Every structure is written in structure tokens, then in C-alpha cells.
């Protein structure tokens, strides 16, 4: 998946913003101010995504070269997903969706209400 397709997919989700809080090279996507995806701008070969801990282990066992413990992240809850090592587009999109959904689940009631208003 190309970085622009990844970016467009993330930004199409309700309440999502992008920014560079860790420097000029790491593009971070947040929903209601909470991170759900990080990607390098200069070398967009992988993305860090939040993941259910049990599913993260399963993914790492099924795709040992393409799904790794999250680089510079909590290894239980984040994966580094290689974008160019044969994972299907369908799986990549599902992993982005799960990361977004996991963050939304943890939002406060007020944040969830504000997000619902954005969804219309």
C-alpha cells in the first residue's frame, strides 16, 4: 500500500487528524487526539498500528516477516506492519480499522459523543 492511499484511508475516518508530533519524518494519525497509526514519511515501508493483544500474537505467528512487535511502542498493544511484504490490501485495511476502533473504544463518553456528531 502506497503512503498516499494509506493517508487517504486514515483521513476518511471520522474525527481523524494528522500531525508530526515526533519530528518531521513520523506522520501520526489520531482520532479525537489519540494515536492510532504512525508511518515514516521518508521510508514508508511499515506502519505502527494498535492491535488486540491476542490477535497481535496470532498475526505475528501467521506473518512473522510482515507483522512485528511495535517498534518504539508497547509491544503487547502495537504492531509494526510491513506494507510491502505480501499482506493483502484487505488485511491491511482491516488492521487500520481495528486500530482506529480500539482507540475509539477507549474514548471518554464526551469524546464519543463529539465523534458521533462528526459522523453525522
mmCIF file of C-alpha atoms in Angstrom:
data_model
loop_
_atom_site.group_PDB
_atom_site.id
_atom_site.type_symbol
_atom_site.label_atom_id
_atom_site.label_comp_id
_atom_site.label_asym_id
_atom_site.label_seq_id
_atom_site.Cartn_x
_atom_site.Cartn_y
_atom_site.Cartn_z
ATOM 1 C CA UNK A 1 0.000 0.000 0.000
ATOM 2 C CA UNK A 2 1.354 3.380 -1.013
ATOM 3 C CA UNK A 3 1.648 6.086 1.669
ATOM 4 C CA UNK A 4 -0.899 8.326 -0.063
ATOM 5 C CA UNK A 5 -3.508 5.543 -0.165
ATOM 6 C CA UNK A 6 -2.784 4.822 3.498
ATOM 7 C CA UNK A 7 -3.083 8.504 4.367
ATOM 8 C CA UNK A 8 -6.333 8.983 2.465
ATOM 9 C CA UNK A 9 -7.864 5.908 4.090
ATOM 10 C CA UNK A 10 -6.994 7.125 7.585
ATOM 11 C CA UNK A 11 -8.153 10.689 6.969
ATOM 12 C CA UNK A 12 -11.518 9.480 5.626
ATOM 13 C CA UNK A 13 -12.409 8.211 9.099
ATOM 14 C CA UNK A 14 -14.426 10.460 11.407
ATOM 15 C CA UNK A 15 -12.510 12.616 13.867
ATOM 16 C CA UNK A 16 -9.088 11.863 12.377
ATOM 17 C CA UNK A 17 -6.286 14.391 12.230
ATOM 18 C CA UNK A 18 -2.684 14.064 11.141
ATOM 19 C CA UNK A 19 0.399 15.676 12.545
ATOM 20 C CA UNK A 20 4.130 15.470 13.123
ATOM 21 C CA UNK A 21 4.474 15.445 16.944
ATOM 22 C CA UNK A 22 7.667 13.335 16.890
ATOM 23 C CA UNK A 23 9.558 15.269 14.221
ATOM 24 C CA UNK A 24 9.377 15.906 10.512
ATOM 25 C CA UNK A 25 9.560 12.253 9.459
ATOM 26 C CA UNK A 26 6.895 10.487 11.526
ATOM 27 C CA UNK A 27 3.356 11.126 10.345
ATOM 28 C CA UNK A 28 0.899 10.395 13.161
ATOM 29 C CA UNK A 29 -2.826 9.831 12.775
ATOM 30 C CA UNK A 30 -5.098 10.482 15.744
ATOM 31 C CA UNK A 31 -8.794 10.067 16.401
ATOM 32 C CA UNK A 32 -10.096 12.676 18.827
ATOM 33 C CA UNK A 33 -6.495 13.413 19.815
ATOM 34 C CA UNK A 34 -5.455 9.778 20.463
ATOM 35 C CA UNK A 35 -2.894 7.989 18.274
ATOM 36 C CA UNK A 36 -3.920 5.011 16.174
ATOM 37 C CA UNK A 37 -1.316 4.953 13.375
ATOM 38 C CA UNK A 38 2.256 6.118 12.718
ATOM 39 C CA UNK A 39 4.221 5.968 9.468
ATOM 40 C CA UNK A 40 7.587 7.257 8.273
ATOM 41 C CA UNK A 41 7.345 9.840 5.507
ATOM 42 C CA UNK A 42 10.852 9.292 4.139
ATOM 43 C CA UNK A 43 10.720 5.476 4.261
ATOM 44 C CA UNK A 44 7.049 4.396 4.277
ATOM 45 C CA UNK A 45 7.643 0.633 4.283
ATOM 46 C CA UNK A 46 5.897 -0.024 7.595
ATOM 47 C CA UNK A 47 3.196 1.382 9.818
ATOM 48 C CA UNK A 48 2.625 1.086 13.564
ATOM 49 C CA UNK A 49 -0.961 0.135 14.399
ATOM 50 C CA UNK A 50 -2.721 -0.615 17.663
ATOM 51 C CA UNK A 51 -3.958 -4.205 17.911
ATOM 52 C CA UNK A 52 -5.837 -6.505 20.265
ATOM 53 C CA UNK A 53 -3.054 -8.260 22.235
ATOM 54 C CA UNK A 54 -4.227 -11.813 21.481
ATOM 55 C CA UNK A 55 -4.755 -11.041 17.802
ATOM 56 C CA UNK A 56 -1.334 -9.355 17.694
ATOM 57 C CA UNK A 57 0.317 -12.629 18.747
ATOM 58 C CA UNK A 58 -1.705 -14.559 16.171
ATOM 59 C CA UNK A 59 -0.753 -12.135 13.394
ATOM 60 C CA UNK A 60 2.932 -12.277 14.325
ATOM 61 C CA UNK A 61 2.857 -16.091 14.198
ATOM 62 C CA UNK A 62 0.998 -16.187 10.855
ATOM 63 C CA UNK A 63 3.096 -13.430 9.226
ATOM 64 C CA UNK A 64 6.462 -13.440 11.049
ATOM 65 C CA UNK A 65 8.227 -11.238 8.483
ATOM 66 C CA UNK A 66 5.364 -8.816 7.874
ATOM 67 C CA UNK A 67 3.923 -8.263 11.365
ATOM 68 C CA UNK A 68 6.368 -7.456 14.155
ATOM 69 C CA UNK A 69 6.079 -6.156 17.712
ATOM 70 C CA UNK A 70 5.525 -2.396 17.601
ATOM 71 C CA UNK A 71 8.786 -0.520 17.053
ATOM 72 C CA UNK A 72 9.232 2.011 19.892
ATOM 73 C CA UNK A 73 5.715 1.164 21.131
ATOM 74 C CA UNK A 74 4.043 -1.038 23.736
ATOM 75 C CA UNK A 75 4.820 -4.471 22.263
ATOM 76 C CA UNK A 76 1.600 -6.029 23.571
ATOM 77 C CA UNK A 77 -0.756 -3.493 22.039
ATOM 78 C CA UNK A 78 1.057 -2.286 18.929
ATOM 79 C CA UNK A 79 2.350 -3.987 15.787
ATOM 80 C CA UNK A 80 4.734 -2.768 13.148
ATOM 81 C CA UNK A 81 3.142 -3.896 9.902
ATOM 82 C CA UNK A 82 5.314 -4.122 6.794
ATOM 83 C CA UNK A 83 3.447 -2.672 3.824
ATOM 84 C CA UNK A 84 5.433 -4.387 1.089
ATOM 85 C CA UNK A 85 5.760 -7.993 2.285
ATOM 86 C CA UNK A 86 2.682 -9.639 0.820
ATOM 87 C CA UNK A 87 -0.117 -8.820 3.237
ATOM 88 C CA UNK A 88 -3.358 -8.366 1.334
ATOM 89 C CA UNK A 89 -4.876 -4.916 0.959
ATOM 90 C CA UNK A 90 -7.993 -6.287 2.667
ATOM 91 C CA UNK A 91 -5.965 -7.330 5.732
ATOM 92 C CA UNK A 92 -4.087 -4.019 5.847
ATOM 93 C CA UNK A 93 -7.346 -2.063 5.775
ATOM 94 C CA UNK A 94 -8.824 -4.334 8.465
ATOM 95 C CA UNK A 95 -5.780 -3.694 10.678
ATOM 96 C CA UNK A 96 -6.154 0.065 10.229
ATOM 97 C CA UNK A 97 -9.866 -0.253 11.063
ATOM 98 C CA UNK A 98 -9.118 -2.284 14.186
ATOM 99 C CA UNK A 99 -6.521 0.217 15.375
ATOM 100 C CA UNK A 100 -8.980 3.085 14.933
ATOM 101 C CA UNK A 101 -11.795 1.130 16.618
ATOM 102 C CA UNK A 102 -9.640 0.155 19.608
ATOM 103 C CA UNK A 103 -8.794 3.791 20.242
ATOM 104 C CA UNK A 104 -12.426 4.875 19.824
ATOM 105 C CA UNK A 105 -13.499 2.236 22.371
ATOM 106 C CA UNK A 106 -11.285 3.880 24.999
ATOM 107 C CA UNK A 107 -12.549 7.433 24.430
ATOM 108 C CA UNK A 108 -14.498 9.143 27.178
ATOM 109 C CA UNK A 109 -18.279 9.499 26.862
ATOM 110 C CA UNK A 110 -17.859 13.148 25.931
ATOM 111 C CA UNK A 111 -15.285 12.322 23.242
ATOM 112 C CA UNK A 112 -17.516 9.548 21.860
ATOM 113 C CA UNK A 113 -20.451 11.966 21.734
ATOM 114 C CA UNK A 114 -18.347 14.548 19.902
ATOM 115 C CA UNK A 115 -17.180 11.862 17.465
ATOM 116 C CA UNK A 116 -20.782 10.749 16.866
ATOM 117 C CA UNK A 117 -21.657 14.347 15.948
ATOM 118 C CA UNK A 118 -18.801 14.406 13.423
ATOM 119 C CA UNK A 119 -20.132 11.224 11.831
ATOM 120 C CA UNK A 120 -23.475 12.963 11.397
#
